[in-house]
PDB file of C-alpha atoms and ligand atoms in Angstrom:
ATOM      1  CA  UNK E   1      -7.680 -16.036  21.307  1.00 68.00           C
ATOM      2  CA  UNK E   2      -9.434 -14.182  18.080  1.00 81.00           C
ATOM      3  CA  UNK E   3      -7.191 -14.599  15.167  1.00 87.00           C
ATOM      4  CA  UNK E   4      -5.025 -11.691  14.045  1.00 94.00           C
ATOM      5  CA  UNK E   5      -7.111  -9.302  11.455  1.00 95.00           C
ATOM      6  CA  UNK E   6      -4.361  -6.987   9.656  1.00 97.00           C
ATOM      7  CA  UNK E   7      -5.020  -3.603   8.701  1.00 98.00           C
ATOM      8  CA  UNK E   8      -3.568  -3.246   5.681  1.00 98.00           C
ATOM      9  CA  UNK E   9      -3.542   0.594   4.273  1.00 98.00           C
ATOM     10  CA  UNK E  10      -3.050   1.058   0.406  1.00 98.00           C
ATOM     11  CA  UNK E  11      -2.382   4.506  -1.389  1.00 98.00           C
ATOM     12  CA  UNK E  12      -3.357   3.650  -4.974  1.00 98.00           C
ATOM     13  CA  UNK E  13      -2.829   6.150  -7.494  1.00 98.00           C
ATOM     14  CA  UNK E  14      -6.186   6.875  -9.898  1.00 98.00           C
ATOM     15  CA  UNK E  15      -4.550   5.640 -13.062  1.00 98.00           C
ATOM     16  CA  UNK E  16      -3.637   1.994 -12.632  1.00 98.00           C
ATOM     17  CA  UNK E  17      -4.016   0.288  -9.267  1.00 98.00           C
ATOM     18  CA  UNK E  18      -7.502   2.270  -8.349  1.00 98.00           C
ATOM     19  CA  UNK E  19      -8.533   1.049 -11.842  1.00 98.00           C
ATOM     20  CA  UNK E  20      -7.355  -2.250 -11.454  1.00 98.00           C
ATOM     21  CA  UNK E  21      -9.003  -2.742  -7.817  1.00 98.00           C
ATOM     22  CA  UNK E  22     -12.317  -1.524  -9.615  1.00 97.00           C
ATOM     23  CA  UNK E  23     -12.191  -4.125 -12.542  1.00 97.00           C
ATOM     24  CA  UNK E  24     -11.384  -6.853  -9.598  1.00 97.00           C
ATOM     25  CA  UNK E  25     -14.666  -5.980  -8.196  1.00 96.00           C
ATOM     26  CA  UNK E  26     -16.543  -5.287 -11.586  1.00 96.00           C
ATOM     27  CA  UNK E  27     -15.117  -8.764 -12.646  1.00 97.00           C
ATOM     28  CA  UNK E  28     -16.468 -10.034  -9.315  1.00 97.00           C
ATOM     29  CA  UNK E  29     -12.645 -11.426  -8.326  1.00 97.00           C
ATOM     30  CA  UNK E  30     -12.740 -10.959  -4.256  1.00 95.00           C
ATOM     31  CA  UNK E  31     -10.164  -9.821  -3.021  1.00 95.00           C
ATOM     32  CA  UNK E  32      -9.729  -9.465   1.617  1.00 96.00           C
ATOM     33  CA  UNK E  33     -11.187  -6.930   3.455  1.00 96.00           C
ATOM     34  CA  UNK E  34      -8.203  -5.834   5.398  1.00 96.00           C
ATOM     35  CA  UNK E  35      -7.333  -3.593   2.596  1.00 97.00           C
ATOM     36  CA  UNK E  36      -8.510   0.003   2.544  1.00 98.00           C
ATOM     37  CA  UNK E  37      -8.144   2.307  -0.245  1.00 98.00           C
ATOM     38  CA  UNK E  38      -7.133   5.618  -0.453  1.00 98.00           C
ATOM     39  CA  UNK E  39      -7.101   6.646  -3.871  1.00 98.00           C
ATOM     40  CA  UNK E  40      -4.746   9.317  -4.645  1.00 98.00           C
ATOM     41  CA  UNK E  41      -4.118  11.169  -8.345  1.00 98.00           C
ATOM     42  CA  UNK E  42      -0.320   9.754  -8.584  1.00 98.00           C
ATOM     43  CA  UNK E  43       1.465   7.746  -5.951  1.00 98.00           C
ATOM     44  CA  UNK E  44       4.002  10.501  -6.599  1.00 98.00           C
ATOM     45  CA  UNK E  45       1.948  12.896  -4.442  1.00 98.00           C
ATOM     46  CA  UNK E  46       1.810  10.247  -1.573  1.00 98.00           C
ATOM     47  CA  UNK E  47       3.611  12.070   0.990  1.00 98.00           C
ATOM     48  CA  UNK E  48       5.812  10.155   3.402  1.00 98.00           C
ATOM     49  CA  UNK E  49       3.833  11.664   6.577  1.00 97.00           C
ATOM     50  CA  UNK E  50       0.851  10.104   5.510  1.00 98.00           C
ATOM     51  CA  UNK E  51       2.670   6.868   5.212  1.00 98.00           C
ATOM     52  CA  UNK E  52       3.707   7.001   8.839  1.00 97.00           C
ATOM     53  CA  UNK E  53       0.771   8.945   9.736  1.00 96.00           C
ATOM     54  CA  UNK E  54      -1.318   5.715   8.744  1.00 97.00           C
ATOM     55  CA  UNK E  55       1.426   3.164  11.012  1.00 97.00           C
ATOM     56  CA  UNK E  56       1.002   5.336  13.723  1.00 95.00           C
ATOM     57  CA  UNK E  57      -2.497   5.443  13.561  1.00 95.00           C
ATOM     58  CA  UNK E  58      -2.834   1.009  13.754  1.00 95.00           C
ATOM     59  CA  UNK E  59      -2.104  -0.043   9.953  1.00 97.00           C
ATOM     60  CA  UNK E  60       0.097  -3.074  10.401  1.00 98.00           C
ATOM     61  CA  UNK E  61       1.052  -2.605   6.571  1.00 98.00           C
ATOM     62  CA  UNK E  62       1.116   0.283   3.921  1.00 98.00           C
ATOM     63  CA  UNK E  63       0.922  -0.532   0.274  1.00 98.00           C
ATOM     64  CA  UNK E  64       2.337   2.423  -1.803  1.00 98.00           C
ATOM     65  CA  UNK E  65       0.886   1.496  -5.462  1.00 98.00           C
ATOM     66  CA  UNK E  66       0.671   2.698  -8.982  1.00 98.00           C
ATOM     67  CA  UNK E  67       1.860   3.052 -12.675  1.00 98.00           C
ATOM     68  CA  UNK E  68       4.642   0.940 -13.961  1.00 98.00           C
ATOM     69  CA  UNK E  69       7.589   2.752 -14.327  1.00 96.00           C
ATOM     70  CA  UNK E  70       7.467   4.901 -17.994  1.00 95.00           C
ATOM     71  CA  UNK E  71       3.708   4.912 -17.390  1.00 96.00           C
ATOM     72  CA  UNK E  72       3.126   7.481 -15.003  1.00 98.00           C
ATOM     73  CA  UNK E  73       0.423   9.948 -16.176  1.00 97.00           C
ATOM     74  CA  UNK E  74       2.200  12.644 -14.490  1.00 97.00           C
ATOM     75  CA  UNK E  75       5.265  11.355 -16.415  1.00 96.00           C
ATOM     76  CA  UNK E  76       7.618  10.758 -13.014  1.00 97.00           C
ATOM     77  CA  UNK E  77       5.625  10.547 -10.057  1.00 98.00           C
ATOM     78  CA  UNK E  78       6.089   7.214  -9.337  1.00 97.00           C
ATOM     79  CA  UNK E  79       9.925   7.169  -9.786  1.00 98.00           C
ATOM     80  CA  UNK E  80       9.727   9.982  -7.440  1.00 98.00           C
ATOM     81  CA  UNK E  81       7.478   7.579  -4.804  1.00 98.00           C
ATOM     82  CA  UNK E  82      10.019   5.009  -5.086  1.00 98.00           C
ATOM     83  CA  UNK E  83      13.087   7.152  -3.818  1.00 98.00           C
ATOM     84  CA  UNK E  84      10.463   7.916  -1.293  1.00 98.00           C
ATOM     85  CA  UNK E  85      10.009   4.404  -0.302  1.00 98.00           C
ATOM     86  CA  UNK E  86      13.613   3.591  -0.423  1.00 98.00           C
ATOM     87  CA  UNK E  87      14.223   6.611   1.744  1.00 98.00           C
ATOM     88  CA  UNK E  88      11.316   5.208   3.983  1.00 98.00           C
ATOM     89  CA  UNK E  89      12.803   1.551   4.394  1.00 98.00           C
ATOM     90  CA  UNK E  90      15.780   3.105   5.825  1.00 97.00           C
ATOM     91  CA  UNK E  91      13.978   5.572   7.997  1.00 96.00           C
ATOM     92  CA  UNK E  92      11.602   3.246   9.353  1.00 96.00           C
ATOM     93  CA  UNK E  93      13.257   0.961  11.738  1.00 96.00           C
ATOM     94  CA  UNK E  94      14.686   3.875  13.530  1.00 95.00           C
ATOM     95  CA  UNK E  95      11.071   4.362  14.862  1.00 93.00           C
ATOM     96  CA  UNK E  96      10.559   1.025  15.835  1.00 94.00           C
ATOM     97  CA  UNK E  97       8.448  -0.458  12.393  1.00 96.00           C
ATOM     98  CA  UNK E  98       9.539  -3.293  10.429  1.00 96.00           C
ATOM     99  CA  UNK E  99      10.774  -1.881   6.518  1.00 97.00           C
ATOM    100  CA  UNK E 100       8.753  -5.033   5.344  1.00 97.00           C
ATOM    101  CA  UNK E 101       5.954  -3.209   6.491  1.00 98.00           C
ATOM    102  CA  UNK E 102       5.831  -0.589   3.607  1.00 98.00           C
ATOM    103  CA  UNK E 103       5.289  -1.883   0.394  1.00 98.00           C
ATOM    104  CA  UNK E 104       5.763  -0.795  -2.986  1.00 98.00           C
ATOM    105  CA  UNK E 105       3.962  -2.648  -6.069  1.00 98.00           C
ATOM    106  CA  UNK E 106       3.499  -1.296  -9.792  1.00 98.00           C
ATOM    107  CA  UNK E 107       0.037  -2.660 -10.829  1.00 98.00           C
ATOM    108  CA  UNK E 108      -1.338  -1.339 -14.221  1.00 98.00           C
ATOM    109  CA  UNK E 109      -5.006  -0.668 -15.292  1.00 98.00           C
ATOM    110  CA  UNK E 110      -5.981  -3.824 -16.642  1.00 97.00           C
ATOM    111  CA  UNK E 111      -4.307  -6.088 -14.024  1.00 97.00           C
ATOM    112  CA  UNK E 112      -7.556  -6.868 -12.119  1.00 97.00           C
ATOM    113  CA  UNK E 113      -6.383 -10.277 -11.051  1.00 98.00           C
ATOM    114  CA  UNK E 114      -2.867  -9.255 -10.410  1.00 98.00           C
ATOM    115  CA  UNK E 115      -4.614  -6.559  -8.072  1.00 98.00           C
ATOM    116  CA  UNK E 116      -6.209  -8.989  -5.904  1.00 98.00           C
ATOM    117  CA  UNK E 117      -3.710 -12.007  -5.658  1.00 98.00           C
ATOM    118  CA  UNK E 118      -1.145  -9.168  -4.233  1.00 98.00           C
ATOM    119  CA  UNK E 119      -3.877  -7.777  -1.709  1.00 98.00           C
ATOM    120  CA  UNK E 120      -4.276 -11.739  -1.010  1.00 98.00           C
ATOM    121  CA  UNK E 121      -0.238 -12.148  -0.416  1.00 98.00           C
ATOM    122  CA  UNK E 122       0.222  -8.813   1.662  1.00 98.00           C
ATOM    123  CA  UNK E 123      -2.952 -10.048   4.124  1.00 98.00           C
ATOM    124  CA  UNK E 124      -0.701 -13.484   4.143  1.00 97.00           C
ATOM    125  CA  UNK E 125       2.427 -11.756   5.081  1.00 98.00           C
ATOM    126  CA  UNK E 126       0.674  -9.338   7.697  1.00 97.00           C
ATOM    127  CA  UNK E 127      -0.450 -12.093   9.682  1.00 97.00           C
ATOM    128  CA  UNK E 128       2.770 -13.188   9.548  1.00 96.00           C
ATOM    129  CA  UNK E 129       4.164 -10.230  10.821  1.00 96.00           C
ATOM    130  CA  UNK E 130       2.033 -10.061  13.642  1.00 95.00           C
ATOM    131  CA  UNK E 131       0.606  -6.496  14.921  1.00 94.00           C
ATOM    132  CA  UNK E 132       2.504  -3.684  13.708  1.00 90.00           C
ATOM    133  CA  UNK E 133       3.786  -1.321  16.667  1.00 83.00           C
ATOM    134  CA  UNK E 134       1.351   1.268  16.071  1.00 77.00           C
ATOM    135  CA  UNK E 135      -1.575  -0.555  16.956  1.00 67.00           C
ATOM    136  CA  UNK E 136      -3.272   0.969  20.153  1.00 58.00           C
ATOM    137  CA  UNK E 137      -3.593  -2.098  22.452  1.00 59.00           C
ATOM    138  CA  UNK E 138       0.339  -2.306  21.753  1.00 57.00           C
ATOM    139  CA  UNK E 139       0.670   1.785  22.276  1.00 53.00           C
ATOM    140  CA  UNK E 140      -0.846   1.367  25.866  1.00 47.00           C
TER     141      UNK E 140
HETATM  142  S1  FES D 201      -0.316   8.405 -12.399  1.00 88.16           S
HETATM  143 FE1  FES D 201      -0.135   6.367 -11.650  1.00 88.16          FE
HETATM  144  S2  FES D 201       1.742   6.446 -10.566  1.00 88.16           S
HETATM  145 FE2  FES D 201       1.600   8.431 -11.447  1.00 88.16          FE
END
């Protein structure tokens, strides 16, 4: 049996993770290729449909990531994200995904090797997880 290759989906918002993924890979720290970016301005304009949008569509984990709190270039979108998230982690089991599944991390601009031992740790815990519900051979 092929081992289990997680999906892992990350909104990152422009300022701080994005940046910090990009000085991972201009500092040549690798980080695993289960994790695809979607770079966003703010994670406060991550809206929660896109979140479960991306389970339903196979990602076995979401990564909601940005500014640290008081560092939000749009001065409060990532407190708003993280009501979002809370709201989420309650919402989420009623429709059959695991809240450990949706993750919320603060990593700031120069954080490069922060940025990839998380990405490391989330692929860890997805495979730990096993499949997420959404993924189509599970669907069918
Ligand atoms: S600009 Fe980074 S979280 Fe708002």
């Amino acid at each position: 049996m092929a081992e289990f290759n997680p999906i892992i989906i990350a909104f990152v918002c422009n300022w701080c993770t994005y940046t910090a993924a990009d000085l991972a890979g201009t500092s040549r720290i690798g980080y695993p290729e289960n994790v695809r970016l979607i770079r966003v301005m703010c994670t406060g304009m991550v809206d929660p449909q896109y979140i479960i949008k991306a389970f339903l569509e196979g990602a076995d984990m979401v990564l909601v990531s940005g500014c640290h709190p008081g560092d939000c270039h749009y001065i409060n979108g990532n407190y708003k994200a993280r009501r979002r998230i809370k709201l989420l982690h309650a919402i989420l089991p009623t429709i059959g995904i695991e809240r450990d599944r949706l993750k919320l991390t603060w990593i700031g601009a120069s954080d490069g090797i922060q940025f990839a031992r998380t990405m490391q740790e989330l692929v860890v815990q997805a495979k730990g997880m096993g499949p997420g519900s959404g993924r189509p051979e599970i669907m069918t």
